[in-house]
Amino acid sequence: MNKISEFEKGHQYFRSVNFKKNEERFKKLVEEGQSPKALFIGCSDSRVMPNMITGSGPGDLFILRNVGNFVPPFSPDNDFHATAAAIEYAVTHLEVSDIIVCGHSDCGAIKACFEVLEAPEPVDEVDEENIHTYKWLQLGTDACSMARRSLSEESREAQRDFAEKASVVFQLENLLSYPAVRRRVDAGKLFLHGWHYDLATGEILYFDESELEFKPLGSE
């Protein structure tokens, strides 16, 4: 059986079982429109499942996923900015009260950032098929550079773990460069959260700004 056939069977199960269980909720979401509680910015990694790891249901999360769960700094030009557009829409139109940036363990984007830093020559000049990917990875190299400096005597695995978490903090800082986000955060109407999800254990750590460390979610 090919993969698409598996998805077709999965859809039929959804229609006959899961959709039926939530049919009234889906109808209400159509009639009244969506009003999600939070914007969830996560990685495109297929092992990260926002609704599953948060126990959320239809209409609860406005989900934005990209390679590395990166947030590019605000850029007031007229180019195409998919991530920026999703952030602005969630904040100004849906008026979410919270934004979660969720990194994860064994992140391929962070691994690639280390490879970019250690390449003998600029990788975007020798691999034209991935030119956009390498440009995008620049959003994670600062975290990897910090990890290499701070844990120079540690293993690469320890450096990657550090970089995954540090990157989440960098993305939170980038979020504050968006006028709509900064204005609402300063007014106490919008709250930012940094999470790190462990694929092997299922545990989520959150960034404690007061102590500058990641702690188990729910322990605050």
PDB file of C-alpha atoms in Angstrom:
ATOM      1  CA  MET A   1       0.000   0.000   0.000  1.00  0.00           C
ATOM      2  CA  ASN A   2       1.427   3.393  -0.950  1.00  0.00           C
ATOM      3  CA  LYS A   3       1.479   6.302   1.492  1.00  0.00           C
ATOM      4  CA  ILE A   4      -1.395   8.164  -0.149  1.00  0.00           C
ATOM      5  CA  SER A   5      -3.617   5.099   0.204  1.00  0.00           C
ATOM      6  CA  GLU A   6      -2.805   5.058   3.913  1.00  0.00           C
ATOM      7  CA  PHE A   7      -3.828   8.706   4.170  1.00  0.00           C
ATOM      8  CA  GLU A   8      -7.065   7.995   2.298  1.00  0.00           C
ATOM      9  CA  LYS A   9      -7.928   5.266   4.799  1.00  0.00           C
ATOM     10  CA  GLY A  10      -7.009   7.604   7.629  1.00  0.00           C
ATOM     11  CA  HIS A  11      -9.339  10.245   6.227  1.00  0.00           C
ATOM     12  CA  GLN A  12     -12.204   7.798   6.077  1.00  0.00           C
ATOM     13  CA  TYR A  13     -11.603   6.920   9.730  1.00  0.00           C
ATOM     14  CA  PHE A  14     -11.539  10.624  10.590  1.00  0.00           C
ATOM     15  CA  ARG A  15     -14.858  11.226   8.823  1.00  0.00           C
ATOM     16  CA  SER A  16     -16.576   8.247  10.437  1.00  0.00           C
ATOM     17  CA  VAL A  17     -15.117   8.511  13.954  1.00  0.00           C
ATOM     18  CA  ASN A  18     -13.208  11.655  14.969  1.00  0.00           C
ATOM     19  CA  PHE A  19     -15.290  14.102  12.963  1.00  0.00           C
ATOM     20  CA  LYS A  20     -18.491  12.603  14.318  1.00  0.00           C
ATOM     21  CA  LYS A  21     -17.218  13.007  17.884  1.00  0.00           C
ATOM     22  CA  ASN A  22     -16.541  16.721  17.284  1.00  0.00           C
ATOM     23  CA  GLU A  23     -19.215  17.469  14.701  1.00  0.00           C
ATOM     24  CA  GLU A  24     -21.012  20.089  16.760  1.00  0.00           C
ATOM     25  CA  ARG A  25     -17.753  21.849  17.557  1.00  0.00           C
ATOM     26  CA  PHE A  26     -16.757  21.948  13.890  1.00  0.00           C
ATOM     27  CA  LYS A  27     -20.159  23.365  12.942  1.00  0.00           C
ATOM     28  CA  LYS A  28     -19.852  26.048  15.603  1.00  0.00           C
ATOM     29  CA  LEU A  29     -16.386  26.988  14.339  1.00  0.00           C
ATOM     30  CA  VAL A  30     -17.821  27.407  10.842  1.00  0.00           C
ATOM     31  CA  GLU A  31     -20.812  29.430  12.011  1.00  0.00           C
ATOM     32  CA  GLU A  32     -18.993  31.658  14.473  1.00  0.00           C
ATOM     33  CA  GLY A  33     -15.497  31.648  13.007  1.00  0.00           C
ATOM     34  CA  GLN A  34     -12.262  30.771  14.745  1.00  0.00           C
ATOM     35  CA  SER A  35     -11.060  32.341  17.966  1.00  0.00           C
ATOM     36  CA  PRO A  36      -7.888  30.433  18.876  1.00  0.00           C
ATOM     37  CA  LYS A  37      -6.361  30.812  22.307  1.00  0.00           C
ATOM     38  CA  ALA A  38      -2.779  31.010  21.088  1.00  0.00           C
ATOM     39  CA  LEU A  39      -0.432  31.191  18.129  1.00  0.00           C
ATOM     40  CA  PHE A  40       1.814  28.124  18.152  1.00  0.00           C
ATOM     41  CA  ILE A  41       5.061  28.563  16.209  1.00  0.00           C
ATOM     42  CA  GLY A  42       6.615  25.139  15.781  1.00  0.00           C
ATOM     43  CA  CYS A  43       8.986  23.220  13.550  1.00  0.00           C
ATOM     44  CA  SER A  44       7.816  21.477  10.390  1.00  0.00           C
ATOM     45  CA  ASP A  45       9.417  18.279  11.715  1.00  0.00           C
ATOM     46  CA  SER A  46       6.889  15.462  11.240  1.00  0.00           C
ATOM     47  CA  ARG A  47       7.547  14.195  14.774  1.00  0.00           C
ATOM     48  CA  VAL A  48       6.239  17.382  16.382  1.00  0.00           C
ATOM     49  CA  MET A  49       2.436  17.344  16.714  1.00  0.00           C
ATOM     50  CA  PRO A  50       1.177  20.601  18.286  1.00  0.00           C
ATOM     51  CA  ASN A  51      -2.373  19.485  19.019  1.00  0.00           C
ATOM     52  CA  MET A  52      -1.275  16.149  20.432  1.00  0.00           C
ATOM     53  CA  ILE A  53       1.460  17.449  22.747  1.00  0.00           C
ATOM     54  CA  THR A  54      -0.783  20.220  24.097  1.00  0.00           C
ATOM     55  CA  GLY A  55      -3.996  18.214  24.296  1.00  0.00           C
ATOM     56  CA  SER A  56      -5.742  20.941  22.294  1.00  0.00           C
ATOM     57  CA  GLY A  57      -8.752  20.506  20.046  1.00  0.00           C
ATOM     58  CA  PRO A  58     -10.224  22.054  16.915  1.00  0.00           C
ATOM     59  CA  GLY A  59     -10.068  25.851  17.022  1.00  0.00           C
ATOM     60  CA  ASP A  60      -7.714  26.067  20.004  1.00  0.00           C
ATOM     61  CA  LEU A  61      -4.416  26.796  18.242  1.00  0.00           C
ATOM     62  CA  PHE A  62      -3.481  28.940  15.266  1.00  0.00           C
ATOM     63  CA  ILE A  63      -0.489  26.925  14.060  1.00  0.00           C
ATOM     64  CA  LEU A  64       2.507  28.267  12.163  1.00  0.00           C
ATOM     65  CA  ARG A  65       5.187  25.737  11.220  1.00  0.00           C
ATOM     66  CA  ASN A  66       8.446  26.208   9.377  1.00  0.00           C
ATOM     67  CA  VAL A  67      11.958  24.774   9.265  1.00  0.00           C
ATOM     68  CA  GLY A  68      13.491  25.268  12.711  1.00  0.00           C
ATOM     69  CA  ASN A  69      10.538  27.160  14.268  1.00  0.00           C
ATOM     70  CA  PHE A  70      12.368  30.355  13.322  1.00  0.00           C
ATOM     71  CA  VAL A  71      10.998  33.893  13.459  1.00  0.00           C
ATOM     72  CA  PRO A  72      12.674  36.312  11.052  1.00  0.00           C
ATOM     73  CA  PRO A  73      13.085  39.875  12.354  1.00  0.00           C
ATOM     74  CA  PHE A  74      10.432  42.341  11.233  1.00  0.00           C
ATOM     75  CA  SER A  75      11.194  43.742   7.791  1.00  0.00           C
ATOM     76  CA  PRO A  76       9.000  46.618   6.560  1.00  0.00           C
ATOM     77  CA  ASP A  77       9.376  45.890   2.843  1.00  0.00           C
ATOM     78  CA  ASN A  78       6.894  44.720   0.255  1.00  0.00           C
ATOM     79  CA  ASP A  79       8.332  41.246  -0.278  1.00  0.00           C
ATOM     80  CA  PHE A  80       6.636  37.916   0.462  1.00  0.00           C
ATOM     81  CA  HIS A  81       6.883  37.057   4.168  1.00  0.00           C
ATOM     82  CA  ALA A  82       4.806  33.995   5.060  1.00  0.00           C
ATOM     83  CA  THR A  83       5.906  33.711   8.695  1.00  0.00           C
ATOM     84  CA  ALA A  84       5.497  37.447   9.296  1.00  0.00           C
ATOM     85  CA  ALA A  85       2.049  37.446   7.707  1.00  0.00           C
ATOM     86  CA  ALA A  86       0.887  34.597   9.954  1.00  0.00           C
ATOM     87  CA  ILE A  87       2.181  36.407  13.055  1.00  0.00           C
ATOM     88  CA  GLU A  88       0.481  39.661  12.092  1.00  0.00           C
ATOM     89  CA  TYR A  89      -2.780  37.909  11.266  1.00  0.00           C
ATOM     90  CA  ALA A  90      -2.842  35.988  14.551  1.00  0.00           C
ATOM     91  CA  VAL A  91      -2.102  39.092  16.598  1.00  0.00           C
ATOM     92  CA  THR A  92      -4.083  41.833  14.846  1.00  0.00           C
ATOM     93  CA  HIS A  93      -7.062  39.910  13.443  1.00  0.00           C
ATOM     94  CA  LEU A  94      -7.489  36.859  15.636  1.00  0.00           C
ATOM     95  CA  GLU A  95      -6.243  38.764  18.699  1.00  0.00           C
ATOM     96  CA  VAL A  96      -4.583  35.774  20.333  1.00  0.00           C
ATOM     97  CA  SER A  97      -3.524  36.362  23.926  1.00  0.00           C
ATOM     98  CA  ASP A  98      -0.457  34.140  23.794  1.00  0.00           C
ATOM     99  CA  ILE A  99       2.316  33.165  21.393  1.00  0.00           C
ATOM    100  CA  ILE A 100       4.273  29.950  21.921  1.00  0.00           C
ATOM    101  CA  VAL A 101       7.588  29.337  20.182  1.00  0.00           C
ATOM    102  CA  CYS A 102       8.270  25.609  20.513  1.00  0.00           C
ATOM    103  CA  GLY A 103      11.651  24.106  19.650  1.00  0.00           C
ATOM    104  CA  HIS A 104      12.419  20.408  19.975  1.00  0.00           C
ATOM    105  CA  SER A 105      15.159  17.860  20.497  1.00  0.00           C
ATOM    106  CA  ASP A 106      17.046  16.257  17.596  1.00  0.00           C
ATOM    107  CA  CYS A 107      16.263  19.315  15.460  1.00  0.00           C
ATOM    108  CA  GLY A 108      17.495  18.918  11.894  1.00  0.00           C
ATOM    109  CA  ALA A 109      17.584  22.677  11.352  1.00  0.00           C
ATOM    110  CA  ILE A 110      19.934  23.199  14.291  1.00  0.00           C
ATOM    111  CA  LYS A 111      22.136  20.333  13.092  1.00  0.00           C
ATOM    112  CA  ALA A 112      22.280  21.976   9.671  1.00  0.00           C
ATOM    113  CA  CYS A 113      23.182  25.329  11.231  1.00  0.00           C
ATOM    114  CA  PHE A 114      26.250  23.738  12.815  1.00  0.00           C
ATOM    115  CA  GLU A 115      27.193  22.294   9.426  1.00  0.00           C
ATOM    116  CA  VAL A 116      26.817  25.704   7.798  1.00  0.00           C
ATOM    117  CA  LEU A 117      29.073  27.299  10.412  1.00  0.00           C
ATOM    118  CA  GLU A 118      31.734  24.646   9.901  1.00  0.00           C
ATOM    119  CA  ALA A 119      31.632  24.514   6.099  1.00  0.00           C
ATOM    120  CA  PRO A 120      34.969  25.440   4.440  1.00  0.00           C
ATOM    121  CA  GLU A 121      33.194  27.763   2.008  1.00  0.00           C
ATOM    122  CA  PRO A 122      29.763  29.461   1.837  1.00  0.00           C
ATOM    123  CA  VAL A 123      27.305  26.619   1.224  1.00  0.00           C
ATOM    124  CA  ASP A 124      24.773  28.821  -0.549  1.00  0.00           C
ATOM    125  CA  GLU A 125      27.331  29.412  -3.284  1.00  0.00           C
ATOM    126  CA  VAL A 126      27.863  25.708  -4.028  1.00  0.00           C
ATOM    127  CA  ASP A 127      24.313  24.324  -3.668  1.00  0.00           C
ATOM    128  CA  GLU A 128      21.881  26.368  -5.722  1.00  0.00           C
ATOM    129  CA  GLU A 129      19.069  23.855  -5.182  1.00  0.00           C
ATOM    130  CA  ASN A 130      18.908  24.801  -1.496  1.00  0.00           C
ATOM    131  CA  ILE A 131      19.685  28.503  -1.648  1.00  0.00           C
ATOM    132  CA  HIS A 132      16.514  29.484   0.229  1.00  0.00           C
ATOM    133  CA  THR A 133      17.131  26.862   2.893  1.00  0.00           C
ATOM    134  CA  TYR A 134      20.638  28.132   3.614  1.00  0.00           C
ATOM    135  CA  LYS A 135      19.396  31.713   3.787  1.00  0.00           C
ATOM    136  CA  TRP A 136      16.695  30.623   6.248  1.00  0.00           C
ATOM    137  CA  LEU A 137      19.215  28.773   8.427  1.00  0.00           C
ATOM    138  CA  GLN A 138      20.954  32.069   9.166  1.00  0.00           C
ATOM    139  CA  LEU A 139      18.173  32.585  11.716  1.00  0.00           C
ATOM    140  CA  GLY A 140      19.643  29.767  13.812  1.00  0.00           C
ATOM    141  CA  THR A 141      23.383  30.281  13.463  1.00  0.00           C
ATOM    142  CA  ASP A 142      23.671  32.821  16.313  1.00  0.00           C
ATOM    143  CA  ALA A 143      22.323  30.234  18.753  1.00  0.00           C
ATOM    144  CA  CYS A 144      24.747  27.634  17.432  1.00  0.00           C
ATOM    145  CA  SER A 145      27.678  30.046  17.667  1.00  0.00           C
ATOM    146  CA  MET A 146      26.756  30.771  21.272  1.00  0.00           C
ATOM    147  CA  ALA A 147      26.565  27.051  22.004  1.00  0.00           C
ATOM    148  CA  ARG A 148      30.018  26.444  20.539  1.00  0.00           C
ATOM    149  CA  ARG A 149      31.498  29.273  22.616  1.00  0.00           C
ATOM    150  CA  SER A 150      29.721  28.437  25.854  1.00  0.00           C
ATOM    151  CA  LEU A 151      30.185  24.659  25.665  1.00  0.00           C
ATOM    152  CA  SER A 152      33.449  24.461  23.743  1.00  0.00           C
ATOM    153  CA  GLU A 153      34.632  21.528  25.865  1.00  0.00           C
ATOM    154  CA  GLU A 154      31.320  19.662  25.744  1.00  0.00           C
ATOM    155  CA  SER A 155      30.036  17.101  23.240  1.00  0.00           C
ATOM    156  CA  ARG A 156      28.299  18.096  20.031  1.00  0.00           C
ATOM    157  CA  GLU A 157      25.085  16.606  21.429  1.00  0.00           C
ATOM    158  CA  ALA A 158      25.285  18.945  24.437  1.00  0.00           C
ATOM    159  CA  GLN A 159      25.993  21.884  22.148  1.00  0.00           C
ATOM    160  CA  ARG A 160      22.970  21.048  19.999  1.00  0.00           C
ATOM    161  CA  ASP A 161      20.701  20.788  23.022  1.00  0.00           C
ATOM    162  CA  PHE A 162      21.942  24.177  24.214  1.00  0.00           C
ATOM    163  CA  ALA A 163      21.490  25.679  20.747  1.00  0.00           C
ATOM    164  CA  GLU A 164      17.936  24.345  20.395  1.00  0.00           C
ATOM    165  CA  LYS A 165      16.929  26.089  23.589  1.00  0.00           C
ATOM    166  CA  ALA A 166      18.962  29.248  22.925  1.00  0.00           C
ATOM    167  CA  SER A 167      17.366  29.510  19.493  1.00  0.00           C
ATOM    168  CA  VAL A 168      13.911  29.591  21.070  1.00  0.00           C
ATOM    169  CA  VAL A 169      14.984  32.619  23.119  1.00  0.00           C
ATOM    170  CA  PHE A 170      16.395  34.325  20.014  1.00  0.00           C
ATOM    171  CA  GLN A 171      13.068  33.804  18.225  1.00  0.00           C
ATOM    172  CA  LEU A 172      11.189  35.359  21.148  1.00  0.00           C
ATOM    173  CA  GLU A 173      13.437  38.406  20.828  1.00  0.00           C
ATOM    174  CA  ASN A 174      12.734  38.568  17.100  1.00  0.00           C
ATOM    175  CA  LEU A 175       8.998  38.484  17.806  1.00  0.00           C
ATOM    176  CA  LEU A 176       9.355  41.710  19.753  1.00  0.00           C
ATOM    177  CA  SER A 177      10.642  43.447  16.615  1.00  0.00           C
ATOM    178  CA  TYR A 178       7.098  43.261  15.192  1.00  0.00           C
ATOM    179  CA  PRO A 179       5.218  46.495  16.016  1.00  0.00           C
ATOM    180  CA  ALA A 180       1.920  44.677  16.573  1.00  0.00           C
ATOM    181  CA  VAL A 181       3.555  42.217  18.962  1.00  0.00           C
ATOM    182  CA  ARG A 182       5.619  44.786  20.875  1.00  0.00           C
ATOM    183  CA  ARG A 183       2.650  47.104  21.340  1.00  0.00           C
ATOM    184  CA  ARG A 184       0.440  44.388  22.811  1.00  0.00           C
ATOM    185  CA  VAL A 185       3.179  42.890  24.979  1.00  0.00           C
ATOM    186  CA  ASP A 186       3.939  46.301  26.454  1.00  0.00           C
ATOM    187  CA  ALA A 187       0.218  46.803  27.115  1.00  0.00           C
ATOM    188  CA  GLY A 188      -0.048  43.468  28.930  1.00  0.00           C
ATOM    189  CA  LYS A 189      -2.443  42.064  26.347  1.00  0.00           C
ATOM    190  CA  LEU A 190      -0.097  39.534  24.760  1.00  0.00           C
ATOM    191  CA  PHE A 191       2.247  37.031  26.409  1.00  0.00           C
ATOM    192  CA  LEU A 192       5.195  35.213  24.842  1.00  0.00           C
ATOM    193  CA  HIS A 193       6.295  31.711  25.806  1.00  0.00           C
ATOM    194  CA  GLY A 194       9.398  29.703  24.887  1.00  0.00           C
ATOM    195  CA  TRP A 195       9.096  25.905  24.953  1.00  0.00           C
ATOM    196  CA  HIS A 196      11.362  22.979  24.152  1.00  0.00           C
ATOM    197  CA  TYR A 197       9.793  19.583  23.412  1.00  0.00           C
ATOM    198  CA  ASP A 198      11.764  16.372  23.973  1.00  0.00           C
ATOM    199  CA  LEU A 199      10.876  13.842  21.287  1.00  0.00           C
ATOM    200  CA  ALA A 200      12.137  10.872  23.302  1.00  0.00           C
ATOM    201  CA  THR A 201      10.361  11.593  26.582  1.00  0.00           C
ATOM    202  CA  GLY A 202       7.377  13.717  25.540  1.00  0.00           C
ATOM    203  CA  GLU A 203       8.341  16.353  28.109  1.00  0.00           C
ATOM    204  CA  ILE A 204       8.024  20.074  27.440  1.00  0.00           C
ATOM    205  CA  LEU A 205      10.317  22.583  29.138  1.00  0.00           C
ATOM    206  CA  TYR A 206       9.435  26.262  29.318  1.00  0.00           C
ATOM    207  CA  PHE A 207      11.800  29.232  29.462  1.00  0.00           C
ATOM    208  CA  ASP A 208      11.722  30.981  32.848  1.00  0.00           C
ATOM    209  CA  GLU A 209      12.668  34.596  32.080  1.00  0.00           C
ATOM    210  CA  SER A 210      13.293  35.452  35.720  1.00  0.00           C
ATOM    211  CA  GLU A 211      15.882  32.698  36.187  1.00  0.00           C
ATOM    212  CA  LEU A 212      17.009  32.422  32.538  1.00  0.00           C
ATOM    213  CA  GLU A 213      16.628  28.669  32.406  1.00  0.00           C
ATOM    214  CA  PHE A 214      14.303  26.020  31.030  1.00  0.00           C
ATOM    215  CA  LYS A 215      12.077  24.203  33.499  1.00  0.00           C
ATOM    216  CA  PRO A 216       9.442  21.443  33.201  1.00  0.00           C
ATOM    217  CA  LEU A 217       6.142  22.856  31.965  1.00  0.00           C
ATOM    218  CA  GLY A 218       3.638  23.003  34.804  1.00  0.00           C
ATOM    219  CA  SER A 219       6.270  23.401  37.500  1.00  0.00           C
ATOM    220  CA  GLU A 220       5.880  27.161  37.795  1.00  0.00           C
TER     221      GLU A 220
END
